[in-house]
Amino acid sequence: MAKISPLMAVPLLVFAAFGGLAAIGLNRDDPESLPSVLVGRAAPEVQSAPLLDYPEFKSEDLTKGDIKLVNFWASWCAPCRAEHPNLMELAKDYPIYGINQDYGPKEARGFILELGNPYSGLLYDPRKRQSIDWGVYGLPETFVIDGDGKILGRIAGPLTQRVIEETLKPMLETGHSS
C-alpha cells in the first residue's frame, strides 16, 4: 500500500474547509442577505463632514425620537437613483439621515437638486471612514435605528417596493416604542 504524502492532504483539507463554510452560508435564514454584526448594537459614531449647506447630523440625533433610517448613497450609484423616490415617500413618516460617498460635493448637490432631498441631515464621507465603521459593503445601504440609537436592521441594496413591504416594514413595525 502506497503512503500518502502530507502535501497531498492539504488540497483535501482546504476543499473540506470551503465546503463547510459553504454549508454554513447556505443554511442561514436568508442566504441572499448580507448579515451585519452591528444589528442589536449602538449605531457607530458619526464624525464626517457636512455636505455643503445641507443640514448635517450628529450621533445624538440617532438617539432621539423613534425609528429613523441612515442611508449610504452616491450620485454615481444607479441603484441609489432607483431607490430615491421610495426614500422621498419614506421621509414623510420617518427621519432619514444620509451619508454620501461622492467624488466631490458638487455631484451630491446635483443629485439632490434633481431628485429632491429626503434627508433630515446629510454628511459627506469622502474617505469612506463612516462606511467602514458601519460595515457598508456596497451602495446603497440603509440601516434602521431605534429611538435609543440601536441598529435594528440593515438592508443592503436599493429600497424597492418589494424590499420595503417584505423587509423594511416589519422592522419598522416591531421597532416602534409602545
mmCIF file of C-alpha atoms in Angstrom:
data_model
loop_
_atom_site.group_PDB
_atom_site.id
_atom_site.type_symbol
_atom_site.label_atom_id
_atom_site.label_comp_id
_atom_site.label_asym_id
_atom_site.label_seq_id
_atom_site.Cartn_x
_atom_site.Cartn_y
_atom_site.Cartn_z
ATOM 1 C CA MET A 1 0.000 0.000 0.000
ATOM 2 C CA ALA A 2 1.373 3.396 -1.001
ATOM 3 C CA LYS A 3 1.824 6.085 1.596
ATOM 4 C CA ILE A 4 0.062 9.402 1.110
ATOM 5 C CA SER A 5 2.324 12.421 1.326
ATOM 6 C CA PRO A 6 1.221 15.107 3.844
ATOM 7 C CA LEU A 7 1.366 17.641 0.998
ATOM 8 C CA MET A 8 -1.275 15.675 -0.896
ATOM 9 C CA ALA A 9 -3.654 16.001 2.060
ATOM 10 C CA VAL A 10 -3.533 19.827 2.020
ATOM 11 C CA PRO A 11 -5.836 20.275 -1.011
ATOM 12 C CA LEU A 12 -8.322 17.851 0.523
ATOM 13 C CA LEU A 13 -8.342 19.760 3.810
ATOM 14 C CA VAL A 14 -8.761 23.100 2.015
ATOM 15 C CA PHE A 15 -11.621 21.694 -0.056
ATOM 16 C CA ALA A 16 -13.305 20.342 3.085
ATOM 17 C CA ALA A 17 -12.951 23.695 4.850
ATOM 18 C CA PHE A 18 -14.523 25.603 1.937
ATOM 19 C CA GLY A 19 -17.282 23.031 1.736
ATOM 20 C CA GLY A 20 -18.034 23.526 5.424
ATOM 21 C CA LEU A 21 -18.161 27.314 5.027
ATOM 22 C CA ALA A 22 -20.497 26.981 2.038
ATOM 23 C CA ALA A 23 -22.811 24.697 4.002
ATOM 24 C CA ILE A 24 -22.959 27.193 6.866
ATOM 25 C CA GLY A 25 -23.696 30.047 4.457
ATOM 26 C CA LEU A 26 -26.457 28.149 2.672
ATOM 27 C CA ASN A 27 -28.157 27.204 5.925
ATOM 28 C CA ARG A 28 -28.706 30.820 7.042
ATOM 29 C CA ASP A 29 -32.299 32.066 7.282
ATOM 30 C CA ASP A 30 -31.755 34.160 4.140
ATOM 31 C CA PRO A 31 -28.725 33.097 2.088
ATOM 32 C CA GLU A 32 -29.180 36.195 -0.109
ATOM 33 C CA SER A 33 -28.738 38.642 2.782
ATOM 34 C CA LEU A 34 -25.510 40.193 3.951
ATOM 35 C CA PRO A 35 -25.619 39.951 7.743
ATOM 36 C CA SER A 36 -24.306 42.792 9.885
ATOM 37 C CA VAL A 37 -22.532 42.331 13.192
ATOM 38 C CA LEU A 38 -23.906 45.743 14.210
ATOM 39 C CA VAL A 39 -27.542 44.637 14.475
ATOM 40 C CA GLY A 40 -28.569 44.914 18.115
ATOM 41 C CA ARG A 41 -25.698 47.263 18.952
ATOM 42 C CA ALA A 42 -25.460 51.029 19.241
ATOM 43 C CA ALA A 43 -25.002 52.832 15.943
ATOM 44 C CA PRO A 44 -21.381 53.853 15.322
ATOM 45 C CA GLU A 45 -20.424 57.452 15.995
ATOM 46 C CA VAL A 46 -20.830 59.758 13.022
ATOM 47 C CA GLN A 47 -17.975 62.194 12.513
ATOM 48 C CA SER A 48 -17.991 63.019 8.829
ATOM 49 C CA ALA A 49 -18.014 66.427 7.220
ATOM 50 C CA PRO A 50 -21.216 68.319 6.462
ATOM 51 C CA LEU A 51 -22.350 68.240 2.841
ATOM 52 C CA LEU A 52 -22.251 71.826 1.571
ATOM 53 C CA ASP A 53 -25.073 73.894 3.021
ATOM 54 C CA TYR A 54 -27.420 70.999 3.789
ATOM 55 C CA PRO A 55 -28.356 70.358 7.425
ATOM 56 C CA GLU A 56 -25.900 67.917 8.983
ATOM 57 C CA PHE A 57 -26.498 65.464 11.785
ATOM 58 C CA LYS A 58 -24.620 64.145 14.763
ATOM 59 C CA SER A 59 -24.600 60.879 16.694
ATOM 60 C CA GLU A 60 -27.016 62.364 19.235
ATOM 61 C CA ASP A 61 -29.652 62.717 16.502
ATOM 62 C CA LEU A 62 -29.698 58.937 16.180
ATOM 63 C CA THR A 63 -30.712 58.528 19.840
ATOM 64 C CA LYS A 64 -33.630 60.983 19.779
ATOM 65 C CA GLY A 65 -37.217 60.211 18.992
ATOM 66 C CA ASP A 66 -38.383 56.986 17.471
ATOM 67 C CA ILE A 67 -37.396 54.946 14.411
ATOM 68 C CA LYS A 68 -35.105 56.548 11.856
ATOM 69 C CA LEU A 69 -33.101 55.442 8.839
ATOM 70 C CA VAL A 70 -29.454 56.001 7.917
ATOM 71 C CA ASN A 71 -28.906 55.718 4.166
ATOM 72 C CA PHE A 72 -25.491 55.437 2.487
ATOM 73 C CA TRP A 73 -25.576 56.675 -1.124
ATOM 74 C CA ALA A 74 -23.736 58.354 -4.006
ATOM 75 C CA SER A 75 -24.812 60.206 -7.153
ATOM 76 C CA TRP A 76 -22.921 57.772 -9.417
ATOM 77 C CA CYS A 77 -24.816 54.815 -7.930
ATOM 78 C CA ALA A 78 -27.646 53.693 -10.266
ATOM 79 C CA PRO A 79 -29.468 51.701 -7.544
ATOM 80 C CA CYS A 80 -29.328 54.829 -5.327
ATOM 81 C CA ARG A 81 -31.133 56.736 -8.074
ATOM 82 C CA ALA A 82 -33.690 53.921 -8.387
ATOM 83 C CA GLU A 83 -34.488 53.888 -4.657
ATOM 84 C CA HIS A 84 -34.661 57.680 -4.318
ATOM 85 C CA PRO A 85 -38.428 58.063 -4.991
ATOM 86 C CA ASN A 86 -39.060 55.488 -2.248
ATOM 87 C CA LEU A 87 -36.845 57.462 0.146
ATOM 88 C CA MET A 88 -38.874 60.580 -0.671
ATOM 89 C CA GLU A 89 -42.041 58.699 0.352
ATOM 90 C CA LEU A 90 -40.500 57.167 3.484
ATOM 91 C CA ALA A 91 -39.271 60.607 4.571
ATOM 92 C CA LYS A 92 -42.900 61.645 5.065
ATOM 93 C CA ASP A 93 -43.115 59.229 8.014
ATOM 94 C CA TYR A 94 -39.530 58.688 9.209
ATOM 95 C CA PRO A 95 -36.445 60.850 9.520
ATOM 96 C CA ILE A 96 -33.766 59.709 7.089
ATOM 97 C CA TYR A 97 -30.132 60.656 7.567
ATOM 98 C CA GLY A 98 -27.887 60.385 4.534
ATOM 99 C CA ILE A 99 -24.177 59.681 4.322
ATOM 100 C CA ASN A 100 -22.808 60.477 0.883
ATOM 101 C CA GLN A 101 -19.798 58.850 -0.811
ATOM 102 C CA ASP A 102 -19.408 61.039 -3.891
ATOM 103 C CA TYR A 103 -16.162 62.087 -5.512
ATOM 104 C CA GLY A 104 -16.980 65.655 -4.612
ATOM 105 C CA PRO A 105 -19.815 67.594 -3.017
ATOM 106 C CA LYS A 106 -20.938 69.124 -6.342
ATOM 107 C CA GLU A 107 -22.073 65.740 -7.651
ATOM 108 C CA ALA A 108 -24.084 65.090 -4.493
ATOM 109 C CA ARG A 109 -25.686 68.517 -4.678
ATOM 110 C CA GLY A 110 -26.673 67.948 -8.321
ATOM 111 C CA PHE A 111 -28.298 64.628 -7.398
ATOM 112 C CA ILE A 112 -30.323 66.227 -4.575
ATOM 113 C CA LEU A 113 -31.331 69.226 -6.693
ATOM 114 C CA GLU A 114 -32.518 66.923 -9.476
ATOM 115 C CA LEU A 115 -34.358 64.296 -7.412
ATOM 116 C CA GLY A 116 -35.288 66.075 -4.168
ATOM 117 C CA ASN A 117 -33.997 65.901 -0.625
ATOM 118 C CA PRO A 118 -35.488 63.188 1.603
ATOM 119 C CA TYR A 119 -32.784 63.665 4.238
ATOM 120 C CA SER A 120 -33.238 65.283 7.653
ATOM 121 C CA GLY A 121 -29.455 65.564 7.793
ATOM 122 C CA LEU A 122 -26.597 64.874 5.407
ATOM 123 C CA LEU A 123 -22.919 64.081 5.844
ATOM 124 C CA TYR A 124 -20.142 63.712 3.318
ATOM 125 C CA ASP A 125 -17.851 60.668 3.664
ATOM 126 C CA PRO A 126 -15.050 61.310 1.146
ATOM 127 C CA ARG A 127 -12.577 58.896 2.772
ATOM 128 C CA LYS A 128 -15.245 56.227 3.386
ATOM 129 C CA ARG A 129 -14.403 56.207 7.110
ATOM 130 C CA GLN A 130 -18.075 56.145 8.143
ATOM 131 C CA SER A 131 -18.788 53.403 5.643
ATOM 132 C CA ILE A 132 -16.031 51.269 7.152
ATOM 133 C CA ASP A 133 -17.251 51.908 10.705
ATOM 134 C CA TRP A 134 -20.797 50.920 9.746
ATOM 135 C CA GLY A 135 -19.654 47.869 7.756
ATOM 136 C CA VAL A 136 -21.086 49.125 4.481
ATOM 137 C CA TYR A 137 -20.494 46.567 1.756
ATOM 138 C CA GLY A 138 -21.837 48.473 -1.251
ATOM 139 C CA LEU A 139 -24.234 51.249 -2.162
ATOM 140 C CA PRO A 140 -26.954 51.857 -1.343
ATOM 141 C CA GLU A 141 -27.287 50.502 2.167
ATOM 142 C CA THR A 142 -29.851 51.515 4.748
ATOM 143 C CA PHE A 143 -29.812 50.957 8.493
ATOM 144 C CA VAL A 144 -32.912 51.036 10.697
ATOM 145 C CA ILE A 145 -32.210 52.715 14.047
ATOM 146 C CA ASP A 146 -34.490 52.686 17.103
ATOM 147 C CA GLY A 147 -35.136 55.590 19.490
ATOM 148 C CA ASP A 148 -32.173 54.597 21.669
ATOM 149 C CA GLY A 149 -29.717 54.629 18.758
ATOM 150 C CA LYS A 150 -29.579 50.831 18.453
ATOM 151 C CA ILE A 151 -29.395 49.247 14.999
ATOM 152 C CA LEU A 152 -32.486 47.133 14.370
ATOM 153 C CA GLY A 153 -31.522 46.015 10.894
ATOM 154 C CA ARG A 154 -29.558 46.587 7.735
ATOM 155 C CA ILE A 155 -30.739 46.469 4.159
ATOM 156 C CA ALA A 156 -28.031 46.048 1.530
ATOM 157 C CA GLY A 157 -29.214 47.223 -1.862
ATOM 158 C CA PRO A 158 -31.937 49.571 -3.006
ATOM 159 C CA LEU A 159 -35.177 50.060 -1.100
ATOM 160 C CA THR A 160 -37.560 48.780 -3.760
ATOM 161 C CA GLN A 161 -41.293 48.452 -3.097
ATOM 162 C CA ARG A 162 -40.810 44.721 -2.541
ATOM 163 C CA VAL A 163 -37.959 45.259 -0.056
ATOM 164 C CA ILE A 164 -39.993 47.912 1.755
ATOM 165 C CA GLU A 165 -43.007 45.584 2.066
ATOM 166 C CA GLU A 166 -41.166 42.369 2.909
ATOM 167 C CA THR A 167 -38.151 43.589 4.894
ATOM 168 C CA LEU A 168 -38.326 47.225 5.963
ATOM 169 C CA LYS A 169 -41.947 47.462 7.148
ATOM 170 C CA PRO A 170 -41.649 44.500 9.547
ATOM 171 C CA MET A 171 -38.551 46.151 11.068
ATOM 172 C CA LEU A 172 -40.352 49.470 11.366
ATOM 173 C CA GLU A 173 -43.434 47.896 12.954
ATOM 174 C CA THR A 174 -41.574 45.829 15.535
ATOM 175 C CA GLY A 175 -39.115 48.610 16.332
ATOM 176 C CA HIS A 176 -41.618 51.266 17.354
ATOM 177 C CA SER A 177 -41.742 52.139 21.015
ATOM 178 C CA SER A 178 -45.117 51.381 22.552
#
